[in-house]
Amino acid sequence: MGRTVLSQFLTLSNSTPRLSSSLRFCGRLGSKYLKRPGSIRHNRTINGDNGAGFRCCCSVSLSQPAVPETSSIPVRKRIVSGVQPTGAIHLGNYLGAIKTWIELQNSYDTLFFIVDLHAITLPYDTQQLSKATRNTAAIYLACGVDTSKASVFVQSHVRAHVELMWLLSSATPIGWLNRMIQFKEKSRKAGDENVGVALLTYPVLMASDILLYQSDLVPVGEDQKQHLELTRELAERVNYLYGGRKWKKLGGRGGAIFKVPEPLIPPAGARVMSLTDGLSKVIANKIKRCKTDSFPGMEFDNPERPECNNLLSIYQLISGKTKEEVAQECQDMNWGRFKTLLTDALVDHLHPIQVRHEEIISDPAYLDGVLGEGATKAAAIADATLSNVYQAMGFLHR
């Protein structure tokens, strides 16, 4: 993966998000969707092993249009996800997103894109953006994203993202955006003179990214849950304002314009803390410097031992073992022995990814072909959605 490994930790989550919803757009919505976004609600869950060494606890509902009983073709739920092109995907990105995608692509209709438009919300290096975008795409492929199962593309290569963002902006109350925690934190650090409007409105672009593809599920980390809540509420607001009979009177099919997406939050993850670039010796040195404690053995879920829980979680995900297997294997280990075990496991796991990444990045024609094909497939879906939105909002047909 180039010089890529550990940088920040993903928060462990035992939450079980409710992943069942219907599209509501009738009059009973009333003024609900003219107000502030609510929170993601919880409901019953279905436990299943996703094959990545942890159990994903969620329930899902197929929000596709009903398939006639005579049809024997299964309709897959759709998932979209993306990572910003920073140029150095860290282990948090890998464990929290990309590694999970490898399993999801086998069971879902998947679209994975490089969110380069999001990368310009704060000051950035124009000379590096294009290079970082290609590098991120190569990392997707090196980690195991299969282009026969998933579409891989660059966000800015599908122009419907920006067009839909503008249309959604007209229906987004400014108060919703002012309450976004990340905007408050980043604008406070950077100062008003260094913050562009894009930092405030980027949750609307994120909503566009998701709603364009009529997504059923969106893998999100803890820090993105609030933005997905806004996406859900914005979808329901637009469905209420422009969908249903109003759309039908304009010659549309009526009903909901957007599916209302649900969050998919893996119950196991790792907050990668104080670990940065490199492989082998760099990994070993960083892990050695991780804070230790005086407790005997290694154990999960002790609130007094967050670092221990952190590193055990990384080992669980990298090794593909269950939590119970890791707990039994490591319960009698001291810190020195466990850190050696984790270092070796990380190097063994990441080395073939690094080799594959170098092969892909050295073949620009292949990479351009993958991104071009992915953008074409994505645009076909996105343009259909965008056309419906223009029609429902009363624009002259072009």
CSV table of C-alpha atoms in Angstrom, one decimal:
chain,number,residue,atom,x,y,z
A,1,MET,CA,0.0,0.0,0.0
A,2,GLY,CA,2.9,2.3,-0.7
A,3,ARG,CA,4.0,3.8,2.6
A,4,THR,CA,0.6,3.3,4.2
A,5,VAL,CA,-0.5,1.9,7.5
A,6,LEU,CA,-1.6,3.2,10.8
A,7,SER,CA,-2.8,6.6,11.8
A,8,GLN,CA,-6.0,7.0,13.7
A,9,PHE,CA,-8.4,4.8,15.6
A,10,LEU,CA,-11.9,3.9,14.6
A,11,THR,CA,-14.3,3.9,17.6
A,12,LEU,CA,-15.4,0.5,18.7
A,13,SER,CA,-19.2,0.3,18.5
A,14,ASN,CA,-21.5,-2.2,19.9
A,15,SER,CA,-24.5,-0.3,18.6
A,16,THR,CA,-27.1,-2.2,16.6
A,17,PRO,CA,-28.6,0.3,14.1
A,18,ARG,CA,-32.1,-0.1,12.9
A,19,LEU,CA,-31.9,-1.0,9.3
A,20,SER,CA,-35.5,-1.2,8.3
A,21,SER,CA,-37.5,1.7,6.9
A,22,SER,CA,-40.1,2.5,4.3
A,23,LEU,CA,-40.3,5.6,2.1
A,24,ARG,CA,-42.9,8.0,3.5
A,25,PHE,CA,-44.1,10.9,1.5
A,26,CYS,CA,-47.9,11.1,2.1
A,27,GLY,CA,-49.7,13.9,3.9
A,28,ARG,CA,-49.2,12.3,7.3
A,29,LEU,CA,-45.7,13.7,7.2
A,30,GLY,CA,-47.1,17.1,7.7
A,31,SER,CA,-44.5,19.6,8.9
A,32,LYS,CA,-42.1,17.0,10.3
A,33,TYR,CA,-39.8,17.2,7.4
A,34,LEU,CA,-39.8,21.0,7.4
A,35,LYS,CA,-38.1,20.9,10.8
A,36,ARG,CA,-34.7,19.8,12.0
A,37,PRO,CA,-33.3,16.4,11.2
A,38,GLY,CA,-33.9,13.7,13.8
A,39,SER,CA,-31.7,10.9,15.0
A,40,ILE,CA,-31.1,7.4,13.6
A,41,ARG,CA,-33.6,5.2,15.3
A,42,HIS,CA,-33.0,1.6,16.4
A,43,ASN,CA,-35.0,-1.5,16.0
A,44,ARG,CA,-34.7,-5.3,15.9
A,45,THR,CA,-31.5,-6.8,14.5
A,46,ILE,CA,-30.4,-9.9,12.7
A,47,ASN,CA,-27.0,-11.3,13.6
A,48,GLY,CA,-24.8,-12.6,10.9
A,49,ASP,CA,-21.1,-13.3,10.3
A,50,ASN,CA,-19.8,-11.1,7.5
A,51,GLY,CA,-16.7,-13.3,7.1
A,52,ALA,CA,-14.3,-10.6,8.1
A,53,GLY,CA,-13.7,-11.8,11.6
A,54,PHE,CA,-16.4,-9.9,13.3
A,55,ARG,CA,-20.2,-10.1,13.5
A,56,CYS,CA,-22.3,-7.5,11.8
A,57,CYS,CA,-25.5,-7.0,13.8
A,58,CYS,CA,-28.1,-5.3,11.7
A,59,SER,CA,-31.5,-5.8,10.0
A,60,VAL,CA,-32.2,-4.5,6.6
A,61,SER,CA,-35.3,-3.9,4.5
A,62,LEU,CA,-35.3,-4.0,0.7
A,63,SER,CA,-36.3,-0.6,-0.3
A,64,GLN,CA,-36.3,-1.4,-4.0
A,65,PRO,CA,-39.7,-1.3,-5.8
A,66,ALA,CA,-41.6,-4.5,-5.3
A,67,VAL,CA,-40.6,-7.4,-7.6
A,68,PRO,CA,-43.4,-9.4,-9.1
A,69,GLU,CA,-43.8,-12.8,-7.5
A,70,THR,CA,-43.2,-14.4,-10.9
A,71,SER,CA,-39.7,-13.0,-11.0
A,72,SER,CA,-36.8,-15.3,-10.1
A,73,ILE,CA,-34.2,-12.7,-10.3
A,74,PRO,CA,-33.0,-11.6,-6.8
A,75,VAL,CA,-32.8,-7.8,-6.4
A,76,ARG,CA,-29.7,-6.8,-4.5
A,77,LYS,CA,-29.7,-3.9,-2.0
A,78,ARG,CA,-27.4,-1.1,-3.0
A,79,ILE,CA,-24.5,0.3,-1.0
A,80,VAL,CA,-22.4,3.4,-1.8
A,81,SER,CA,-19.2,4.5,0.0
A,82,GLY,CA,-16.1,6.5,-0.5
A,83,VAL,CA,-12.8,7.8,0.9
A,84,GLN,CA,-11.2,11.1,0.4
A,85,PRO,CA,-8.0,11.1,-1.7
A,86,THR,CA,-5.5,12.0,1.0
A,87,GLY,CA,-2.7,10.1,-0.8
A,88,ALA,CA,-2.0,8.0,2.3
A,89,ILE,CA,-4.9,5.7,3.3
A,90,HIS,CA,-4.2,4.8,6.9
A,91,LEU,CA,-5.2,1.7,8.8
A,92,GLY,CA,-8.3,3.4,10.1
A,93,ASN,CA,-9.6,3.8,6.5
A,94,TYR,CA,-8.6,0.2,5.7
A,95,LEU,CA,-10.2,-1.5,8.7
A,96,GLY,CA,-13.2,0.8,9.0
A,97,ALA,CA,-14.1,1.0,5.4
A,98,ILE,CA,-12.2,-0.7,2.6
A,99,LYS,CA,-11.7,-4.1,4.3
A,100,THR,CA,-15.4,-4.2,5.0
A,101,TRP,CA,-16.2,-3.4,1.3
A,102,ILE,CA,-14.5,-6.5,0.2
A,103,GLU,CA,-17.1,-8.6,2.0
A,104,LEU,CA,-20.0,-6.3,1.1
A,105,GLN,CA,-19.3,-6.5,-2.7
A,106,ASN,CA,-20.2,-10.2,-2.6
A,107,SER,CA,-23.7,-9.6,-1.4
A,108,TYR,CA,-24.7,-6.1,-2.5
A,109,ASP,CA,-24.8,-3.9,-5.6
A,110,THR,CA,-21.8,-1.8,-4.6
A,111,LEU,CA,-20.4,1.6,-5.8
A,112,PHE,CA,-17.1,2.7,-4.3
A,113,PHE,CA,-15.8,6.1,-5.3
A,114,ILE,CA,-13.0,8.5,-4.5
A,115,VAL,CA,-14.6,11.6,-3.0
A,116,ASP,CA,-12.3,14.2,-4.5
A,117,LEU,CA,-14.9,17.0,-4.4
A,118,HIS,CA,-15.0,16.6,-0.6
A,119,ALA,CA,-11.2,17.0,-0.5
A,120,ILE,CA,-11.3,20.7,-1.4
A,121,THR,CA,-13.5,21.8,1.5
A,122,LEU,CA,-10.3,22.9,3.3
A,123,PRO,CA,-7.0,24.2,1.9
A,124,TYR,CA,-5.3,21.6,-0.2
A,125,ASP,CA,-2.3,21.1,-2.6
A,126,THR,CA,-3.6,21.4,-6.2
A,127,GLN,CA,-0.4,19.7,-7.5
A,128,GLN,CA,-1.2,16.6,-5.4
A,129,LEU,CA,-4.9,16.2,-5.8
A,130,SER,CA,-4.9,14.3,-9.1
A,131,LYS,CA,-2.0,12.1,-7.9
A,132,ALA,CA,-3.7,11.3,-4.6
A,133,THR,CA,-6.9,10.5,-6.4
A,134,ARG,CA,-5.2,7.9,-8.6
A,135,ASN,CA,-3.3,6.5,-5.6
A,136,THR,CA,-6.5,6.1,-3.6
A,137,ALA,CA,-8.2,4.3,-6.5
A,138,ALA,CA,-5.2,1.9,-6.8
A,139,ILE,CA,-5.4,1.2,-3.1
A,140,TYR,CA,-9.1,0.2,-3.5
A,141,LEU,CA,-8.1,-2.3,-6.1
A,142,ALA,CA,-5.0,-3.5,-4.2
A,143,CYS,CA,-7.1,-4.2,-1.1
A,144,GLY,CA,-9.4,-6.5,-3.1
A,145,VAL,CA,-12.2,-4.4,-4.6
A,146,ASP,CA,-13.3,-6.5,-7.6
A,147,THR,CA,-14.5,-4.4,-10.6
A,148,SER,CA,-16.6,-7.4,-11.8
A,149,LYS,CA,-18.7,-6.9,-8.6
A,150,ALA,CA,-18.3,-3.2,-7.8
A,151,SER,CA,-18.1,0.1,-9.7
A,152,VAL,CA,-15.0,2.1,-8.9
A,153,PHE,CA,-15.0,5.8,-10.0
A,154,VAL,CA,-14.0,9.3,-9.2
A,155,GLN,CA,-16.7,11.5,-7.7
A,156,SER,CA,-16.0,14.5,-10.0
A,157,HIS,CA,-16.2,12.3,-13.1
A,158,VAL,CA,-20.0,12.0,-12.5
A,159,ARG,CA,-21.3,15.5,-12.8
A,160,ALA,CA,-24.7,14.7,-11.5
A,161,HIS,CA,-23.2,14.8,-7.9
A,162,VAL,CA,-22.7,18.6,-8.2
A,163,GLU,CA,-26.0,19.2,-10.0
A,164,LEU,CA,-28.1,17.3,-7.4
A,165,MET,CA,-26.2,19.1,-4.6
A,166,TRP,CA,-27.5,22.4,-5.9
A,167,LEU,CA,-31.1,21.2,-6.2
A,168,LEU,CA,-30.9,19.7,-2.6
A,169,SER,CA,-29.4,23.0,-1.3
A,170,SER,CA,-32.6,24.8,-2.2
A,171,ALA,CA,-34.5,22.5,0.1
A,172,THR,CA,-32.0,22.4,3.0
A,173,PRO,CA,-32.7,24.7,5.9
A,174,ILE,CA,-29.5,26.6,6.9
A,175,GLY,CA,-30.2,25.7,10.5
A,176,TRP,CA,-29.7,22.1,9.8
A,177,LEU,CA,-26.2,22.8,8.5
A,178,ASN,CA,-25.3,25.2,11.3
A,179,ARG,CA,-25.8,22.3,13.8
A,180,MET,CA,-23.3,20.0,12.1
A,181,ILE,CA,-20.6,19.2,14.7
A,182,GLN,CA,-17.8,18.8,12.3
A,183,PHE,CA,-18.4,22.2,10.7
A,184,LYS,CA,-18.3,23.8,14.2
A,185,GLU,CA,-15.1,22.1,15.1
A,186,LYS,CA,-13.2,22.6,11.9
A,187,SER,CA,-14.3,26.2,11.4
A,188,ARG,CA,-13.3,27.1,15.0
A,189,LYS,CA,-9.8,25.6,14.4
A,190,ALA,CA,-9.3,27.3,11.0
A,191,GLY,CA,-10.9,30.6,11.6
A,192,ASP,CA,-13.7,32.3,9.7
A,193,GLU,CA,-11.3,33.9,7.1
A,194,ASN,CA,-9.9,30.5,6.2
A,195,VAL,CA,-13.2,28.6,5.9
A,196,GLY,CA,-15.1,28.4,2.7
A,197,VAL,CA,-18.8,27.9,2.2
A,198,ALA,CA,-18.1,24.4,1.0
A,199,LEU,CA,-17.2,23.3,4.5
A,200,LEU,CA,-20.7,24.3,5.6
A,201,THR,CA,-22.5,22.8,2.7
A,202,TYR,CA,-20.5,19.6,2.2
A,203,PRO,CA,-23.1,17.5,4.1
A,204,VAL,CA,-25.5,18.4,1.2
A,205,LEU,CA,-22.9,17.1,-1.2
A,206,MET,CA,-22.7,13.9,0.9
A,207,ALA,CA,-26.5,13.6,0.7
A,208,SER,CA,-26.2,14.0,-3.1
A,209,ASP,CA,-23.6,11.3,-3.2
A,210,ILE,CA,-25.9,8.9,-1.5
A,211,LEU,CA,-29.3,9.8,-2.9
A,212,LEU,CA,-28.2,9.9,-6.5
A,213,TYR,CA,-27.8,6.1,-6.5
A,214,GLN,CA,-31.0,5.3,-4.6
A,215,SER,CA,-28.9,3.7,-1.9
A,216,ASP,CA,-30.4,1.2,0.6
A,217,LEU,CA,-27.5,1.1,3.0
A,218,VAL,CA,-24.5,3.4,3.7
A,219,PRO,CA,-21.5,2.1,5.8
A,220,VAL,CA,-20.7,4.9,8.2
A,221,GLY,CA,-18.4,5.5,11.1
A,222,GLU,CA,-19.4,7.2,14.4
A,223,ASP,CA,-18.2,10.6,13.1
A,224,GLN,CA,-20.5,10.4,10.1
A,225,LYS,CA,-23.7,9.4,11.7
A,226,GLN,CA,-25.0,13.0,12.0
A,227,HIS,CA,-24.4,13.6,8.3
A,228,LEU,CA,-26.3,10.5,7.4
A,229,GLU,CA,-29.2,11.6,9.7
A,230,LEU,CA,-29.3,14.8,7.6
A,231,THR,CA,-29.3,12.8,4.4
A,232,ARG,CA,-32.3,10.8,5.6
A,233,GLU,CA,-34.2,13.8,6.7
A,234,LEU,CA,-33.4,15.6,3.5
A,235,ALA,CA,-34.6,12.7,1.4
A,236,GLU,CA,-37.9,12.6,3.3
A,237,ARG,CA,-38.2,16.4,3.0
A,238,VAL,CA,-37.8,16.4,-0.7
A,239,ASN,CA,-40.1,13.4,-1.1
A,240,TYR,CA,-42.7,15.4,0.9
A,241,LEU,CA,-42.2,18.7,-0.9
A,242,TYR,CA,-42.0,17.4,-4.5
A,243,GLY,CA,-43.0,13.8,-4.6
A,244,GLY,CA,-46.2,11.9,-4.6
A,245,ARG,CA,-49.2,13.4,-6.4
A,246,LYS,CA,-47.3,16.6,-7.0
A,247,TRP,CA,-44.8,14.8,-9.1
A,248,LYS,CA,-47.4,12.8,-10.9
A,249,LYS,CA,-49.3,15.9,-11.9
A,250,LEU,CA,-46.1,17.0,-13.6
A,251,GLY,CA,-46.0,13.8,-15.7
A,252,GLY,CA,-43.8,11.8,-13.3
A,253,ARG,CA,-44.5,8.4,-11.9
A,254,GLY,CA,-45.4,9.8,-8.5
A,255,GLY,CA,-44.4,8.2,-5.2
A,256,ALA,CA,-41.1,8.8,-3.5
A,257,ILE,CA,-38.3,10.5,-5.4
A,258,PHE,CA,-35.6,9.2,-3.2
A,259,LYS,CA,-35.1,6.0,-1.2
A,260,VAL,CA,-34.3,6.8,2.5
A,261,PRO,CA,-31.0,5.2,3.2
A,262,GLU,CA,-30.1,3.4,6.4
A,263,PRO,CA,-26.8,3.2,8.2
A,264,LEU,CA,-24.6,0.2,8.3
A,265,ILE,CA,-22.3,0.4,11.2
A,266,PRO,CA,-20.0,-2.6,11.9
A,267,PRO,CA,-20.2,-3.6,15.6
A,268,ALA,CA,-16.5,-4.3,15.7
A,269,GLY,CA,-13.7,-1.9,14.7
A,270,ALA,CA,-10.6,-0.3,15.9
A,271,ARG,CA,-9.5,3.2,16.9
A,272,VAL,CA,-6.0,3.3,15.5
A,273,MET,CA,-4.1,5.7,17.7
A,274,SER,CA,-0.7,7.2,17.4
A,275,LEU,CA,0.4,5.0,14.5
A,276,THR,CA,1.5,6.4,11.2
A,277,ASP,CA,3.2,5.5,7.9
A,278,GLY,CA,5.3,2.5,6.9
A,279,LEU,CA,5.7,-1.2,7.2
A,280,SER,CA,8.0,-3.6,9.2
A,281,LYS,CA,10.4,-1.6,11.4
A,282,VAL,CA,8.1,1.5,11.4
A,283,ILE,CA,5.1,-0.6,12.5
A,284,ALA,CA,7.1,-2.3,15.2
A,285,ASN,CA,8.5,0.9,16.5
A,286,LYS,CA,5.0,2.6,16.6
A,287,ILE,CA,3.4,-0.4,18.3
A,288,LYS,CA,6.2,-0.6,20.9
A,289,ARG,CA,5.6,3.0,21.8
A,290,CYS,CA,1.9,2.4,22.4
A,291,LYS,CA,0.9,3.1,26.0
A,292,THR,CA,0.7,0.0,28.2
A,293,ASP,CA,-0.7,-0.7,31.6
A,294,SER,CA,0.2,-2.8,34.6
A,295,PHE,CA,-2.8,-5.2,34.3
A,296,PRO,CA,-1.9,-8.9,33.8
A,297,GLY,CA,-2.8,-10.4,30.5
A,298,MET,CA,-4.7,-9.0,27.6
A,299,GLU,CA,-8.5,-8.5,27.6
A,300,PHE,CA,-11.3,-6.9,25.7
A,301,ASP,CA,-13.9,-4.4,27.0
A,302,ASN,CA,-12.2,-3.2,30.2
A,303,PRO,CA,-12.9,0.5,30.4
A,304,GLU,CA,-9.7,1.0,32.3
A,305,ARG,CA,-7.7,-0.5,29.5
A,306,PRO,CA,-8.7,1.3,26.2
A,307,GLU,CA,-5.3,0.8,24.6
A,308,CYS,CA,-5.5,-3.0,25.2
A,309,ASN,CA,-9.0,-3.1,23.7
A,310,ASN,CA,-7.8,-1.1,20.8
A,311,LEU,CA,-4.9,-3.3,19.8
A,312,LEU,CA,-6.8,-6.5,20.4
A,313,SER,CA,-9.5,-5.2,18.1
A,314,ILE,CA,-6.9,-4.5,15.4
A,315,TYR,CA,-5.5,-8.0,15.8
A,316,GLN,CA,-9.0,-9.5,15.6
A,317,LEU,CA,-9.7,-7.7,12.3
A,318,ILE,CA,-6.3,-8.4,10.7
A,319,SER,CA,-6.2,-12.1,11.7
A,320,GLY,CA,-9.8,-12.8,10.7
A,321,LYS,CA,-10.4,-14.5,14.1
A,322,THR,CA,-13.4,-14.1,16.3
A,323,LYS,CA,-13.4,-12.0,19.4
A,324,GLU,CA,-13.6,-15.1,21.5
A,325,GLU,CA,-10.7,-16.7,19.7
A,326,VAL,CA,-8.5,-13.7,20.2
A,327,ALA,CA,-9.4,-13.3,23.8
A,328,GLN,CA,-8.5,-16.9,24.5
A,329,GLU,CA,-5.2,-16.7,22.5
A,330,CYS,CA,-4.0,-13.5,24.2
A,331,GLN,CA,-5.4,-13.7,27.7
A,332,ASP,CA,-2.1,-14.9,29.3
A,333,MET,CA,0.2,-12.8,27.1
A,334,ASN,CA,2.2,-9.8,28.4
A,335,TRP,CA,2.5,-6.6,26.4
A,336,GLY,CA,5.8,-7.4,24.9
A,337,ARG,CA,4.7,-10.8,23.5
A,338,PHE,CA,1.4,-9.4,22.2
A,339,LYS,CA,3.0,-6.4,20.5
A,340,THR,CA,5.3,-8.8,18.6
A,341,LEU,CA,2.4,-10.9,17.6
A,342,LEU,CA,0.4,-7.9,16.3
A,343,THR,CA,3.4,-6.4,14.5
A,344,ASP,CA,4.1,-9.7,12.6
A,345,ALA,CA,0.4,-10.1,11.8
A,346,LEU,CA,0.1,-6.6,10.4
A,347,VAL,CA,3.3,-6.9,8.2
A,348,ASP,CA,2.1,-10.2,6.8
A,349,HIS,CA,-1.3,-8.9,6.1
A,350,LEU,CA,-0.3,-5.6,4.5
A,351,HIS,CA,2.7,-6.7,2.5
A,352,PRO,CA,0.8,-8.3,-0.4
A,353,ILE,CA,-1.4,-5.2,-0.6
A,354,GLN,CA,1.6,-3.0,-0.9
A,355,VAL,CA,3.0,-5.2,-3.7
A,356,ARG,CA,-0.3,-5.2,-5.6
A,357,HIS,CA,-0.6,-1.4,-5.2
A,358,GLU,CA,2.7,-0.8,-6.9
A,359,GLU,CA,1.7,-3.0,-9.8
A,360,ILE,CA,-1.5,-1.1,-10.3
A,361,ILE,CA,-0.1,2.4,-10.0
A,362,SER,CA,2.6,1.5,-12.5
A,363,ASP,CA,-0.1,0.7,-15.1
A,364,PRO,CA,-1.9,4.0,-15.7
A,365,ALA,CA,-3.8,2.7,-18.7
A,366,TYR,CA,-5.4,-0.1,-16.7
A,367,LEU,CA,-6.3,2.2,-13.8
A,368,ASP,CA,-7.8,4.8,-16.2
A,369,GLY,CA,-9.9,2.1,-17.8
A,370,VAL,CA,-11.3,0.9,-14.5
A,371,LEU,CA,-12.2,4.5,-13.5
A,372,GLY,CA,-13.7,5.3,-16.9
A,373,GLU,CA,-15.9,2.1,-16.9
A,374,GLY,CA,-16.9,2.8,-13.3
A,375,ALA,CA,-17.9,6.4,-14.0
A,376,THR,CA,-20.0,5.3,-17.0
A,377,LYS,CA,-22.0,2.7,-15.0
A,378,ALA,CA,-22.4,5.2,-12.1
A,379,ALA,CA,-23.6,8.0,-14.4
A,380,ALA,CA,-26.3,5.8,-15.9
A,381,ILE,CA,-27.9,5.4,-12.4
A,382,ALA,CA,-27.2,9.0,-11.3
A,383,ASP,CA,-28.6,10.6,-14.5
A,384,ALA,CA,-31.9,8.8,-14.1
A,385,THR,CA,-32.3,10.0,-10.6
A,386,LEU,CA,-31.3,13.6,-11.5
A,387,SER,CA,-33.8,13.6,-14.4
A,388,ASN,CA,-36.6,12.6,-12.0
A,389,VAL,CA,-35.6,15.4,-9.5
A,390,TYR,CA,-35.6,18.0,-12.3
A,391,GLN,CA,-39.0,16.9,-13.4
A,392,ALA,CA,-40.5,16.7,-9.9
A,393,MET,CA,-39.2,20.2,-9.1
A,394,GLY,CA,-40.8,21.6,-12.2
A,395,PHE,CA,-37.9,22.3,-14.6
A,396,LEU,CA,-38.4,22.5,-18.3
A,397,HIS,CA,-37.4,19.2,-19.9
A,398,ARG,CA,-34.2,19.3,-21.8
